Amino acid sequence: MNNWWRRIVLSLVAVLVLVLVYAVVYRAGMAIFEGASTTYYEALQFVIEALTTAGFGGDAADWDSPQMNLMVIVMNLTGVLLVFLALPLIVVPLFREALEDRPPETTDLTDHVVICSYTPRSDVLAEELEAANVPYVFVDDDPELVVRLSREGTDAIYGQLDQEGTLRAANAAEARALVTDVDDETNAMVILTARELSSDLRIVSVAENEDVASYHRYAGADDIVRPRRVLGQSLARKATTTVSAELRDTIEFSEDLAVTELLVQEQSDLVGQTIPESGIRDRMGLTVIGAWFNGEFVPVPGPDHQVDGNTILLVAGRRDDLSELKARTVSTLQHRRDRVVVGGYGAVGRTAVETLADDGVETFVVDYAEMPGVDIVGDVTDEADLEAAGVDESRSIILTLDDDATTIYATLVLKQVAPNVEIIARANEPGNIPKLYRAGAEYVLSLSTVTGRMLASVLIEDEEILTPETQFELVRTTAPQIAGRSLGDVDLRARTGCTVVAAERGDELLTDLGPEFTVLEDDTLIVAGSDEAINRFVALATE
């Protein structure tokens, strides 16, 4: 706004100077070329009439010399040029700037979550909060981003993240929590500022580097989320279990109920069959909650979906039955050497290597930078470097790169260099997960998804996210809006795409839930499905 007024003042001063100078020039011209005497005020009146093209006429009969006529022509042209130049260069931009949306700088929200900085990771958190009907406001130092978010209907305010005035404007003292997810140094500044503002405010910080967690805690953070470590562990566990018949990474609730996701290998006996043909439900007594086909989640797949080498099954049932199914997902061919190549040695890659080493798996690390732990300085998109890393002799490769475009390209190259190697990839943005599956990856997990889920699990009191590090979401939540109704009556699968796999009623865990099962007010439901399906369920059952 100050810039807007400054431009107006400068423009008016320039016009005023021009008018005063032209009045002096006109008086001199009339005296020299016409021998006529005019007062300064008469000259000033003429100049204003000429520049505004309002007409003059009074002195026209006195202009006999060509010099005076040329002077008047120049003055008239100047007036016309001022009009035509002022409109596009000054007036129009001033009006446009005046009409532009200004980024909001305050909010009236209370009992809300203040999210410092807008990122794809915080976008996932926002979706979880919306599903749980928890208000939130983004705080960002990019005014254009804040304007765009506001236009889209998202609560957002503009301000410097580490300034107390900004947090006051975000009404942080009246918030239920503050989340800071910028970078490790800025997060520390935000934590200190927020703690100075309120000693009772719950502060949740995202730590990129494992070593800074203690500093954030000392600065005043109540909870610290370390998604890169969780992501690295999860990707490594996928590499250690994909060719093993042993059942791992299972969420167990009782002897009669466990939930897991199973990656179907290319040469397993399930490939080419539909779920009904496989006998998973009828013969083995397992519940297929859903399946991912090339990155697309399909709840309760039917005869239109054939299992292939990229299919991931989400299954619930007895552990013994799940172990039997796990054996069927493993390739019938002889397995490759127990060796995993890791592409990228950042926080995620290092954690993956540590996890694999704990399981006795040999690793080989490729990274751009030379550092301890890197076996070859190279590029995972370069065929020669991949061959030097022995990727074609390895069981799988874990791609833990910071850039999704590079990860996608590396996946395409790997399918040419080593078509039989198993590709387990990290994605930064959830929207790139389907692209990685189409490129040929067997398993993909998003850093944004892991971060958003972990934050949501900390912030949402009525919902516990049990599986932040998997492709599916498994939550423990109440469902007051469907209390007194049967599952068949509510028809949750059709309406939300997720499945109620169990119910906690007092000290009892109920697992055999048919359509006639009636939800009671004090029941806690265990629900599984994709992120979108779970959000639809929470919105339906809790709002």
Coordinates of C-alpha atoms in Angstrom, one line a residue:
M1 CA 0.0 0.0 0.0
N2 CA 2.9 2.4 0.8
N3 CA 4.3 1.7 -2.6
W4 CA 1.0 2.5 -4.2
W5 CA 0.8 5.9 -2.6
R6 CA 4.4 6.7 -3.4
R7 CA 3.8 6.1 -7.1
I8 CA 0.8 8.4 -7.0
V9 CA 2.7 11.2 -5.3
L10 CA 5.7 11.0 -7.6
S11 CA 3.4 11.1 -10.7
L12 CA 1.5 14.2 -9.4
V13 CA 4.8 15.9 -8.6
A14 CA 6.1 15.2 -12.1
V15 CA 3.0 16.6 -13.7
L16 CA 3.1 19.7 -11.5
V17 CA 6.7 20.5 -12.4
L18 CA 5.9 20.1 -16.1
V19 CA 3.0 22.5 -15.8
L20 CA 5.1 25.2 -14.0
V21 CA 8.0 24.9 -16.4
Y22 CA 5.7 25.1 -19.4
A23 CA 4.0 28.2 -18.0
V24 CA 7.5 29.9 -17.8
V25 CA 8.3 28.8 -21.4
Y26 CA 4.9 30.0 -22.7
R27 CA 5.4 33.5 -21.2
A28 CA 8.9 33.7 -22.7
G29 CA 7.6 32.5 -26.1
M30 CA 4.8 35.1 -26.2
A31 CA 7.3 37.9 -25.3
I32 CA 10.0 36.9 -27.7
F33 CA 8.1 35.6 -30.7
E34 CA 4.9 37.7 -30.5
G35 CA 6.0 40.7 -28.5
A36 CA 3.0 40.2 -26.2
S37 CA 3.0 40.5 -22.5
T38 CA 1.1 37.8 -20.4
T39 CA 0.9 37.3 -16.7
Y40 CA 2.2 34.1 -15.2
Y41 CA -1.3 33.1 -14.1
E42 CA -2.6 33.6 -17.7
A43 CA 0.3 31.4 -19.0
L44 CA -0.5 28.8 -16.3
Q45 CA -4.2 28.8 -17.4
F46 CA -3.2 28.2 -21.0
V47 CA -0.8 25.4 -20.2
I48 CA -3.4 23.5 -18.1
E49 CA -6.0 23.9 -20.9
A50 CA -3.5 22.7 -23.5
L51 CA -2.2 19.7 -21.4
T52 CA -5.7 18.6 -20.5
T53 CA -6.9 19.1 -24.1
A54 CA -9.8 21.1 -22.6
G55 CA -9.3 23.8 -25.2
F56 CA -7.8 27.3 -25.2
G57 CA -8.8 29.7 -27.9
G58 CA -8.2 32.9 -26.0
D59 CA -4.7 33.4 -27.3
A60 CA -5.0 31.7 -30.7
A61 CA -5.4 35.0 -32.6
D62 CA -2.1 36.2 -31.1
W63 CA 0.1 33.4 -32.5
D64 CA 1.4 34.8 -35.8
S65 CA 5.0 33.5 -35.7
P66 CA 5.8 29.9 -36.8
Q67 CA 8.0 29.5 -33.7
M68 CA 5.0 30.2 -31.3
N69 CA 2.7 27.8 -33.3
L70 CA 5.4 25.1 -33.1
M71 CA 5.6 25.6 -29.3
V72 CA 1.9 25.3 -28.9
I73 CA 1.9 22.1 -31.0
V74 CA 4.6 20.6 -28.8
M75 CA 2.6 21.5 -25.7
N76 CA -0.6 19.9 -27.1
L77 CA 1.3 16.7 -28.1
T78 CA 2.7 16.6 -24.6
G79 CA -0.8 16.7 -23.2
V80 CA -1.9 13.9 -25.5
L81 CA 1.1 11.8 -24.7
L82 CA 0.6 12.3 -21.0
V83 CA -2.9 10.9 -21.3
F84 CA -2.0 7.9 -23.4
L85 CA 1.1 7.1 -21.4
A86 CA -0.3 7.7 -17.9
L87 CA -3.2 5.3 -18.5
P88 CA -1.2 2.2 -19.3
L89 CA 1.9 3.0 -17.3
I90 CA 0.5 4.6 -14.1
V91 CA -3.2 4.8 -13.8
V92 CA -4.1 1.2 -14.9
P93 CA -1.4 -0.4 -12.8
L94 CA -2.4 1.7 -9.8
F95 CA -6.0 0.6 -10.2
R96 CA -5.0 -3.0 -10.7
E97 CA -2.8 -3.0 -7.6
A98 CA -5.6 -1.3 -5.6
L99 CA -8.1 -4.0 -6.7
E100 CA -5.7 -6.9 -6.1
D101 CA -6.3 -9.2 -3.2
R102 CA -4.1 -8.4 -0.3
P103 CA -2.9 -11.4 1.8
P104 CA -4.8 -11.7 5.0
E105 CA -2.6 -11.0 8.1
T106 CA -4.9 -12.1 10.9
T107 CA -7.4 -14.8 11.8
D108 CA -10.3 -15.1 14.3
L109 CA -10.0 -18.9 14.6
T110 CA -9.8 -20.4 18.1
D111 CA -9.1 -24.0 19.3
H112 CA -7.4 -24.5 15.9
V113 CA -4.0 -25.8 14.7
V114 CA -1.5 -23.2 13.5
I115 CA 0.6 -24.7 10.7
C116 CA 3.8 -22.7 10.1
S117 CA 4.6 -22.9 6.4
Y118 CA 2.6 -24.5 3.5
T119 CA 4.2 -27.6 1.9
P120 CA 2.9 -30.8 0.2
R121 CA 3.6 -32.4 3.6
S122 CA 1.4 -30.0 5.5
D123 CA -1.2 -30.3 2.7
V124 CA -1.6 -34.0 3.7
L125 CA -2.0 -32.9 7.4
A126 CA -4.6 -30.4 6.4
E127 CA -6.7 -33.1 4.7
E128 CA -6.5 -35.2 7.9
L129 CA -7.6 -32.2 10.0
E130 CA -10.5 -31.4 7.7
A131 CA -11.7 -35.0 7.9
A132 CA -11.6 -34.8 11.7
N133 CA -13.3 -31.4 11.6
V134 CA -10.4 -29.6 13.3
P135 CA -9.9 -26.0 12.2
Y136 CA -6.5 -24.8 11.1
V137 CA -4.7 -21.9 9.6
F138 CA -1.5 -21.8 7.5
V139 CA 1.1 -19.1 8.2
D140 CA 3.5 -18.4 5.4
D141 CA 5.9 -15.7 4.4
D142 CA 5.0 -15.9 0.7
P143 CA 2.2 -13.3 0.1
E144 CA 1.3 -14.7 -3.4
L145 CA 0.9 -18.2 -1.9
V146 CA -1.3 -16.9 0.9
V147 CA -3.5 -15.0 -1.6
R148 CA -3.9 -18.2 -3.7
L149 CA -4.8 -20.3 -0.6
S150 CA -7.3 -17.7 0.5
R151 CA -8.9 -17.6 -2.9
E152 CA -9.2 -21.4 -2.7
G153 CA -11.0 -21.1 0.6
T154 CA -8.1 -22.2 2.8
D155 CA -7.5 -20.2 6.0
A156 CA -4.0 -18.7 5.6
I157 CA -2.3 -15.6 6.8
Y158 CA 0.9 -13.8 5.7
G159 CA 3.8 -13.0 8.1
Q160 CA 7.3 -13.8 9.1
L161 CA 7.2 -17.2 10.8
D162 CA 9.6 -16.4 13.6
Q163 CA 8.1 -13.1 14.6
E164 CA 5.9 -13.0 17.8
G165 CA 3.6 -10.5 16.1
T166 CA 2.8 -13.1 13.3
L167 CA 2.0 -15.8 15.9
R168 CA -0.2 -13.3 17.8
A169 CA -2.0 -12.5 14.5
A170 CA -2.5 -16.3 14.0
N171 CA -4.1 -16.3 17.4
A172 CA -1.6 -19.0 18.6
A173 CA -2.4 -18.3 22.2
E174 CA -5.9 -19.6 21.6
A175 CA -4.9 -22.5 19.5
R176 CA -5.0 -26.2 20.4
A177 CA -1.5 -26.7 18.9
L178 CA 1.2 -25.2 16.6
V179 CA 3.0 -27.3 14.0
T180 CA 6.3 -26.0 12.5
D181 CA 7.6 -27.7 9.4
V182 CA 10.0 -25.4 7.6
D183 CA 13.6 -26.4 8.1
D184 CA 15.5 -27.4 11.2
E185 CA 16.9 -23.9 12.0
T186 CA 13.7 -22.0 11.3
N187 CA 11.7 -24.6 13.3
A188 CA 13.9 -23.9 16.3
M189 CA 13.3 -20.1 16.0
V190 CA 9.5 -20.7 15.7
I191 CA 9.5 -22.9 18.7
L192 CA 11.3 -20.3 20.8
T193 CA 9.0 -17.5 19.7
A194 CA 5.9 -19.6 20.3
R195 CA 7.0 -20.7 23.7
E196 CA 7.7 -17.1 24.7
L197 CA 4.2 -16.3 23.6
S198 CA 2.5 -19.1 25.5
S199 CA 3.8 -21.6 28.0
D200 CA 0.7 -23.8 27.6
L201 CA 0.6 -24.0 23.8
R202 CA 1.3 -27.5 22.4
I203 CA 4.1 -27.3 19.9
V204 CA 4.9 -30.0 17.4
S205 CA 8.1 -29.9 15.3
V206 CA 9.2 -31.8 12.3
A207 CA 12.9 -32.7 12.5
E208 CA 14.7 -33.2 9.2
N209 CA 17.9 -34.2 10.8
E210 CA 18.0 -36.8 13.5
D211 CA 20.6 -34.9 15.5
V212 CA 18.5 -31.7 15.9
A213 CA 15.6 -33.4 17.7
S214 CA 17.2 -32.7 21.1
Y215 CA 17.7 -29.1 20.2
H216 CA 14.0 -28.7 19.3
R217 CA 13.0 -30.4 22.6
Y218 CA 15.3 -28.0 24.5
A219 CA 13.8 -25.0 22.7
G220 CA 10.4 -26.0 24.0
A221 CA 8.8 -28.5 21.5
D222 CA 6.3 -30.9 23.2
D223 CA 6.4 -33.5 20.3
I224 CA 8.9 -34.1 17.6
V225 CA 8.1 -36.0 14.5
R226 CA 11.0 -37.6 12.5
P227 CA 9.4 -38.8 9.3
R228 CA 12.6 -39.4 7.3
R229 CA 13.8 -42.0 9.8
V230 CA 10.4 -43.8 9.8
L231 CA 10.3 -43.7 6.0
G232 CA 13.8 -45.1 5.7
Q233 CA 13.0 -48.0 8.1
S234 CA 9.8 -48.8 6.2
L235 CA 11.4 -48.9 2.8
A236 CA 14.2 -51.1 4.2
R237 CA 11.7 -53.5 5.7
K238 CA 10.0 -53.8 2.4
A239 CA 13.3 -54.8 0.8
T240 CA 13.9 -57.5 3.5
T241 CA 10.4 -59.1 3.3
T242 CA 9.4 -59.1 -0.4
V243 CA 11.1 -62.4 -1.2
S244 CA 10.6 -64.0 2.2
A245 CA 7.8 -66.3 3.1
E246 CA 7.9 -65.0 6.6
L247 CA 5.1 -62.6 7.6
R248 CA 6.4 -59.3 8.9
D249 CA 5.2 -55.7 9.2
T250 CA 1.8 -56.9 10.6
I251 CA -0.5 -55.0 12.8
E252 CA -1.8 -57.5 15.3
F253 CA -4.8 -56.9 17.5
S254 CA -5.5 -60.5 18.8
E255 CA -4.9 -64.1 17.9
D256 CA -7.8 -63.8 15.5
L257 CA -7.1 -60.5 13.8
A258 CA -4.0 -59.1 12.1
V259 CA -3.8 -56.6 9.2
T260 CA -1.0 -56.4 6.7
E261 CA -0.1 -55.4 3.1
L262 CA 1.4 -58.0 0.8
L263 CA 3.4 -57.2 -2.3
V264 CA 2.6 -59.8 -5.0
Q265 CA 5.8 -60.8 -7.0
E266 CA 5.9 -61.3 -10.7
Q267 CA 6.3 -65.0 -10.6
S268 CA 3.9 -65.9 -7.8
D269 CA 0.9 -68.2 -8.4
L270 CA -1.5 -65.3 -7.7
V271 CA -0.5 -63.4 -10.9
G272 CA -3.2 -63.5 -13.5
Q273 CA -6.0 -64.3 -11.1
T274 CA -8.8 -62.1 -9.8
I275 CA -9.4 -62.0 -6.0
P276 CA -12.5 -64.2 -6.3
E277 CA -10.5 -66.8 -8.4
S278 CA -7.6 -66.8 -5.9
G279 CA -9.7 -68.2 -3.1
I280 CA -8.3 -65.7 -0.6
R281 CA -11.8 -65.0 0.8
D282 CA -13.7 -68.2 0.2
R283 CA -11.0 -70.8 0.8
M284 CA -8.6 -69.0 3.2
G285 CA -11.1 -67.0 5.2
L286 CA -9.3 -63.8 4.8
T287 CA -10.8 -60.3 4.3
V288 CA -9.4 -58.4 1.3
I289 CA -9.9 -54.8 2.4
G290 CA -8.6 -53.5 -0.9
A291 CA -5.7 -53.6 -3.3
W292 CA -3.4 -51.2 -5.1
F293 CA -3.2 -51.8 -8.9
N294 CA -0.3 -49.6 -10.3
G295 CA -0.8 -47.2 -7.5
E296 CA -4.6 -46.9 -7.6
F297 CA -6.4 -48.2 -4.6
V298 CA -9.5 -50.4 -5.3
P299 CA -11.7 -51.3 -2.3
V300 CA -12.9 -54.9 -2.4
P301 CA -11.6 -55.7 -5.9
G302 CA -13.8 -58.0 -7.9
P303 CA -13.7 -59.9 -11.2
D304 CA -12.6 -56.9 -13.2
H305 CA -9.2 -56.6 -11.5
Q306 CA -6.5 -59.2 -12.2
V307 CA -3.5 -59.5 -9.8
D308 CA -0.2 -58.7 -11.4
G309 CA 3.5 -58.2 -10.3
N310 CA 2.7 -54.6 -9.1
T311 CA -0.4 -55.5 -7.0
I312 CA -0.3 -54.8 -3.3
L313 CA -3.0 -56.6 -1.3
L314 CA -4.4 -55.2 2.0
V315 CA -5.6 -58.2 3.9
A316 CA -7.1 -58.9 7.4
G317 CA -7.5 -62.2 9.2
R318 CA -5.8 -64.8 11.4
R319 CA -2.0 -64.6 11.4
D320 CA -1.6 -68.3 10.3
D321 CA -3.9 -67.6 7.3
L322 CA -2.0 -64.5 6.5
S323 CA 1.3 -66.4 6.6
E324 CA -0.1 -68.9 4.1
L325 CA -1.1 -66.1 1.8
K326 CA 2.3 -64.5 2.2
A327 CA 3.9 -67.7 0.9
R328 CA 1.7 -67.5 -2.2
T329 CA 2.8 -63.9 -3.0
V330 CA 6.5 -64.9 -3.2
S331 CA 8.0 -65.8 -6.5
T332 CA 8.3 -69.5 -7.3
L333 CA 11.7 -68.9 -9.0
Q334 CA 15.0 -69.1 -7.2
H335 CA 15.7 -65.9 -5.4
R336 CA 18.6 -63.5 -6.2
R337 CA 21.5 -62.8 -3.9
D338 CA 20.6 -61.2 -0.6
R339 CA 21.9 -57.8 -1.6
V340 CA 20.2 -54.4 -1.8
V341 CA 21.4 -51.3 -3.7
V342 CA 20.5 -48.0 -2.1
G343 CA 20.4 -44.9 -4.3
G344 CA 20.8 -41.7 -2.3
Y345 CA 22.5 -41.4 1.0
G346 CA 20.6 -38.7 2.8
A347 CA 18.7 -39.1 6.0
V348 CA 16.3 -41.6 4.5
G349 CA 19.0 -43.6 2.7
R350 CA 21.2 -43.8 5.8
T351 CA 18.3 -45.0 7.9
A352 CA 17.5 -47.6 5.3
V353 CA 21.1 -48.9 5.2
E354 CA 21.2 -49.1 9.0
T355 CA 18.0 -51.0 9.1
L356 CA 19.1 -53.5 6.4
A357 CA 22.5 -54.0 8.2
D358 CA 20.6 -54.9 11.4
D359 CA 18.7 -57.6 9.4
G360 CA 22.0 -58.9 8.0
V361 CA 21.4 -57.7 4.5
E362 CA 24.4 -56.6 2.3
T363 CA 24.0 -53.1 0.9
F364 CA 25.8 -51.1 -1.8
V365 CA 25.3 -47.3 -1.8
V366 CA 25.3 -45.0 -4.8
D367 CA 25.3 -41.2 -4.2
Y368 CA 26.4 -38.0 -6.0
A369 CA 28.6 -36.9 -3.1
E370 CA 31.7 -38.7 -1.8
M371 CA 31.3 -39.4 1.9
P372 CA 31.7 -42.2 4.4
G373 CA 29.3 -44.9 3.7
V374 CA 29.0 -44.3 0.0
D375 CA 30.4 -47.2 -2.1
I376 CA 30.4 -45.5 -5.5
V377 CA 30.1 -41.8 -6.4
G378 CA 27.7 -41.9 -9.3
D379 CA 24.3 -41.3 -10.7
V380 CA 21.5 -43.8 -10.4
T381 CA 20.1 -42.6 -13.8
D382 CA 23.4 -43.5 -15.5
E383 CA 23.5 -47.1 -16.9
A384 CA 27.3 -47.4 -16.4
D385 CA 27.0 -46.4 -12.7
L386 CA 24.2 -48.9 -12.2
E387 CA 26.1 -51.7 -13.8
A388 CA 29.2 -50.8 -11.7
A389 CA 26.9 -51.0 -8.6
G390 CA 26.0 -54.5 -9.6
V391 CA 22.2 -53.7 -9.6
D392 CA 21.4 -56.6 -12.0
E393 CA 22.9 -59.0 -9.4
S394 CA 20.9 -57.6 -6.5
R395 CA 17.6 -58.5 -5.0
S396 CA 16.3 -54.9 -5.1
I397 CA 17.2 -51.3 -5.2
I398 CA 15.8 -48.6 -2.8
L399 CA 15.6 -45.1 -4.4
T400 CA 15.7 -42.5 -1.6
L401 CA 16.4 -39.4 -3.8
D402 CA 15.2 -35.9 -2.9
D403 CA 13.8 -35.2 -6.4
D404 CA 10.8 -37.1 -7.7
A405 CA 11.6 -36.4 -11.3
T406 CA 15.0 -38.0 -10.9
T407 CA 13.4 -40.9 -9.1
I408 CA 10.9 -41.5 -11.9
Y409 CA 13.7 -41.3 -14.5
A410 CA 15.9 -43.6 -12.6
T411 CA 13.0 -46.1 -12.4
L412 CA 12.7 -46.0 -16.2
V413 CA 16.4 -46.6 -16.6
L414 CA 16.5 -49.5 -14.1
K415 CA 13.7 -51.3 -16.1
Q416 CA 16.0 -51.2 -19.1
V417 CA 19.3 -52.1 -17.3
A418 CA 17.9 -54.7 -14.8
P419 CA 14.3 -55.5 -15.7
N420 CA 14.0 -58.1 -13.0
V421 CA 15.3 -56.1 -10.0
E422 CA 12.7 -55.0 -7.5
I423 CA 12.4 -51.2 -7.3
I424 CA 11.3 -49.7 -3.9
A425 CA 11.0 -46.0 -4.2
R426 CA 10.5 -42.9 -2.0
A427 CA 8.3 -40.2 -3.4
N428 CA 8.1 -36.7 -1.9
E429 CA 4.7 -35.7 -3.2
P430 CA 1.7 -38.1 -3.1
G431 CA 0.7 -37.1 -6.7
N432 CA 3.9 -38.7 -8.1
I433 CA 3.1 -42.1 -6.6
P434 CA 1.0 -43.3 -9.6
K435 CA 3.7 -42.1 -12.0
L436 CA 6.4 -44.2 -10.2
Y437 CA 4.2 -47.3 -10.5
R438 CA 3.6 -46.7 -14.2
A439 CA 7.4 -46.3 -14.6
G440 CA 7.8 -49.8 -13.1
A441 CA 8.4 -49.4 -9.3
E442 CA 7.1 -52.3 -7.2
Y443 CA 6.5 -50.3 -4.0
V444 CA 6.3 -46.6 -3.4
L445 CA 5.8 -44.6 -0.2
S446 CA 5.5 -40.8 0.1
L447 CA 7.4 -38.7 2.6
S448 CA 4.5 -36.2 2.5
T449 CA 2.1 -39.0 3.4
V450 CA 4.2 -40.3 6.3
T451 CA 4.8 -36.8 7.7
G452 CA 1.1 -35.8 7.4
R453 CA -0.1 -39.0 9.1
M454 CA 2.4 -38.8 11.9
L455 CA 1.4 -35.2 12.6
A456 CA -2.3 -36.0 12.4
S457 CA -1.8 -38.9 14.8
V458 CA -0.3 -36.5 17.4
L459 CA -2.9 -33.8 16.9
I460 CA -6.2 -35.6 16.5
E461 CA -7.4 -36.8 19.9
D462 CA -10.3 -39.0 18.7
E463 CA -8.3 -40.8 16.0
E464 CA -5.2 -42.9 16.3
I465 CA -3.3 -43.6 13.1
L466 CA -1.7 -47.0 13.5
T467 CA 0.2 -47.2 10.3
P468 CA 1.8 -43.9 9.2
E469 CA 4.6 -45.8 7.4
T470 CA 2.5 -47.9 5.0
Q471 CA 0.6 -47.4 1.8
F472 CA -2.7 -48.0 3.6
E473 CA -4.2 -46.2 6.6
L474 CA -5.4 -48.1 9.7
V475 CA -7.0 -45.9 12.3
R476 CA -8.6 -46.5 15.7
T477 CA -11.5 -44.0 16.1
T478 CA -14.9 -43.4 17.6
A479 CA -18.0 -43.1 15.4
P480 CA -20.7 -41.2 17.2
Q481 CA -22.7 -40.4 14.1
I482 CA -23.4 -44.0 13.2
A483 CA -24.1 -45.3 16.8
G484 CA -27.2 -47.4 16.9
R485 CA -27.0 -48.3 13.2
S486 CA -25.8 -51.5 11.6
L487 CA -22.9 -51.7 9.2
G488 CA -25.2 -53.0 6.5
D489 CA -27.5 -50.1 7.1
V490 CA -24.7 -47.5 6.9
D491 CA -23.1 -49.3 3.9
L492 CA -19.7 -47.9 4.7
R493 CA -17.8 -49.8 2.0
A494 CA -20.0 -48.3 -0.8
R495 CA -20.1 -44.8 0.7
T496 CA -16.5 -44.5 1.9
G497 CA -14.4 -47.3 0.3
C498 CA -13.0 -48.5 3.6
T499 CA -13.6 -51.5 5.8
V500 CA -14.3 -51.8 9.6
V501 CA -12.1 -54.7 10.5
A502 CA -12.8 -54.8 14.3
A503 CA -14.5 -53.1 17.1
E504 CA -13.3 -52.6 20.7
R505 CA -16.2 -52.9 23.1
G506 CA -14.9 -52.5 26.6
D507 CA -12.1 -55.1 27.1
E508 CA -13.4 -57.2 24.2
L509 CA -12.2 -57.1 20.7
L510 CA -14.9 -58.1 18.2
T511 CA -13.6 -59.3 14.8
D512 CA -16.4 -61.1 13.2
L513 CA -18.3 -58.1 12.0
G514 CA -21.1 -58.8 9.5
P515 CA -23.6 -56.4 7.9
E516 CA -25.9 -56.9 10.9
F517 CA -23.3 -55.7 13.4
T518 CA -24.7 -52.6 15.3
V519 CA -22.3 -49.9 16.4
L520 CA -22.7 -48.7 20.0
E521 CA -21.9 -45.3 21.3
D522 CA -18.9 -46.3 23.3
D523 CA -17.4 -48.6 20.6
T524 CA -14.0 -47.8 19.2
L525 CA -13.8 -49.0 15.6
I526 CA -10.6 -50.1 13.8
V527 CA -10.9 -49.0 10.2
A528 CA -8.7 -49.7 7.2
G529 CA -8.5 -48.3 3.7
S530 CA -6.7 -45.7 1.6
D531 CA -6.1 -42.2 2.9
E532 CA -9.0 -40.8 0.9
A533 CA -11.3 -43.6 2.1
I534 CA -10.4 -43.1 5.7
N535 CA -11.0 -39.3 5.5
R536 CA -14.4 -40.0 4.0
F537 CA -15.2 -42.4 6.8
V538 CA -14.1 -40.0 9.5
A539 CA -16.1 -37.2 8.0
L540 CA -19.2 -39.4 7.8
A541 CA -18.9 -41.1 11.2
T542 CA -17.6 -38.3 13.5
E543 CA -19.0 -35.0 12.3

